[in-house]
Amino acid sequence: MTPAQFIAWQAHMGLTVRAAAELLGVSAAAVGDWRRGTSRTTGRPIKLPPLLPQP
């Protein structure tokens, strides 16, 4: 996921950085890094809720 895609997901969900971090189980600093494209991966995948509800 690119930083732009992450930002679009976050905006669509109406989440603040802190709320996105809590939802994903990571720190607010990690979310900020993802938004800037400067994250260092731990190799631990996360699952983002979908942008749109699934049928």
PDB file of C-alpha atoms in Angstrom:
ATOM      1  CA  MET A   1       0.000   0.000   0.000  1.00  0.00           C
ATOM      2  CA  THR A   2       1.367   3.379  -0.949  1.00  0.00           C
ATOM      3  CA  PRO A   3       1.268   6.379   1.380  1.00  0.00           C
ATOM      4  CA  ALA A   4      -1.424   7.930  -0.840  1.00  0.00           C
ATOM      5  CA  GLN A   5      -3.547   4.777  -0.609  1.00  0.00           C
ATOM      6  CA  PHE A   6      -3.157   4.687   3.162  1.00  0.00           C
ATOM      7  CA  ILE A   7      -4.127   8.355   3.439  1.00  0.00           C
ATOM      8  CA  ALA A   8      -7.163   7.740   1.203  1.00  0.00           C
ATOM      9  CA  TRP A   9      -8.237   4.789   3.377  1.00  0.00           C
ATOM     10  CA  GLN A  10      -7.783   6.829   6.549  1.00  0.00           C
ATOM     11  CA  ALA A  11      -9.776   9.759   5.123  1.00  0.00           C
ATOM     12  CA  HIS A  12     -12.545   7.486   3.842  1.00  0.00           C
ATOM     13  CA  MET A  13     -12.835   5.892   7.272  1.00  0.00           C
ATOM     14  CA  GLY A  14     -12.844   9.337   8.920  1.00  0.00           C
ATOM     15  CA  LEU A  15      -9.993   8.384  11.233  1.00  0.00           C
ATOM     16  CA  THR A  16      -7.479  10.589  12.971  1.00  0.00           C
ATOM     17  CA  VAL A  17      -3.902   9.359  13.161  1.00  0.00           C
ATOM     18  CA  ARG A  18      -4.508   8.247  16.746  1.00  0.00           C
ATOM     19  CA  ALA A  19      -7.777   6.474  15.872  1.00  0.00           C
ATOM     20  CA  ALA A  20      -6.189   4.696  12.899  1.00  0.00           C
ATOM     21  CA  ALA A  21      -3.332   3.568  15.130  1.00  0.00           C
ATOM     22  CA  GLU A  22      -5.727   2.203  17.748  1.00  0.00           C
ATOM     23  CA  LEU A  23      -7.816   0.413  15.114  1.00  0.00           C
ATOM     24  CA  LEU A  24      -4.730  -1.196  13.585  1.00  0.00           C
ATOM     25  CA  GLY A  25      -2.985  -1.956  16.867  1.00  0.00           C
ATOM     26  CA  VAL A  26       0.094   0.146  16.149  1.00  0.00           C
ATOM     27  CA  SER A  27       1.548   3.395  17.445  1.00  0.00           C
ATOM     28  CA  ALA A  28       0.556   6.816  16.155  1.00  0.00           C
ATOM     29  CA  ALA A  29       4.201   7.231  15.141  1.00  0.00           C
ATOM     30  CA  ALA A  30       3.906   4.142  12.911  1.00  0.00           C
ATOM     31  CA  VAL A  31       0.827   5.613  11.224  1.00  0.00           C
ATOM     32  CA  GLY A  32       2.695   8.872  10.685  1.00  0.00           C
ATOM     33  CA  ASP A  33       5.578   6.946   9.134  1.00  0.00           C
ATOM     34  CA  TRP A  34       3.190   5.108   6.800  1.00  0.00           C
ATOM     35  CA  ARG A  35       1.614   8.405   5.768  1.00  0.00           C
ATOM     36  CA  ARG A  36       5.050   9.825   4.922  1.00  0.00           C
ATOM     37  CA  GLY A  37       6.292   6.616   3.313  1.00  0.00           C
ATOM     38  CA  THR A  38       9.132   6.345   5.817  1.00  0.00           C
ATOM     39  CA  SER A  39       8.062   3.249   7.717  1.00  0.00           C
ATOM     40  CA  ARG A  40      10.384   0.468   8.698  1.00  0.00           C
ATOM     41  CA  THR A  41       8.514  -2.776   8.433  1.00  0.00           C
ATOM     42  CA  THR A  42       8.642  -5.359  11.184  1.00  0.00           C
ATOM     43  CA  GLY A  43       7.445  -8.038   8.827  1.00  0.00           C
ATOM     44  CA  ARG A  44       4.199  -8.275  10.816  1.00  0.00           C
ATOM     45  CA  PRO A  45       1.358  -7.868   8.329  1.00  0.00           C
ATOM     46  CA  ILE A  46      -1.722  -5.905   9.263  1.00  0.00           C
ATOM     47  CA  LYS A  47      -5.151  -6.215   7.745  1.00  0.00           C
ATOM     48  CA  LEU A  48      -6.887  -2.977   6.857  1.00  0.00           C
ATOM     49  CA  PRO A  49     -10.654  -2.852   6.892  1.00  0.00           C
ATOM     50  CA  PRO A  50     -11.908  -2.531   3.301  1.00  0.00           C
ATOM     51  CA  LEU A  51     -12.573   0.875   1.768  1.00  0.00           C
ATOM     52  CA  LEU A  52     -16.104  -0.145   0.916  1.00  0.00           C
ATOM     53  CA  PRO A  53     -18.451  -2.555   2.661  1.00  0.00           C
ATOM     54  CA  GLN A  54     -18.340  -6.038   1.215  1.00  0.00           C
ATOM     55  CA  PRO A  55     -21.596  -7.448  -0.219  1.00  0.00           C
TER      56      PRO A  55
END
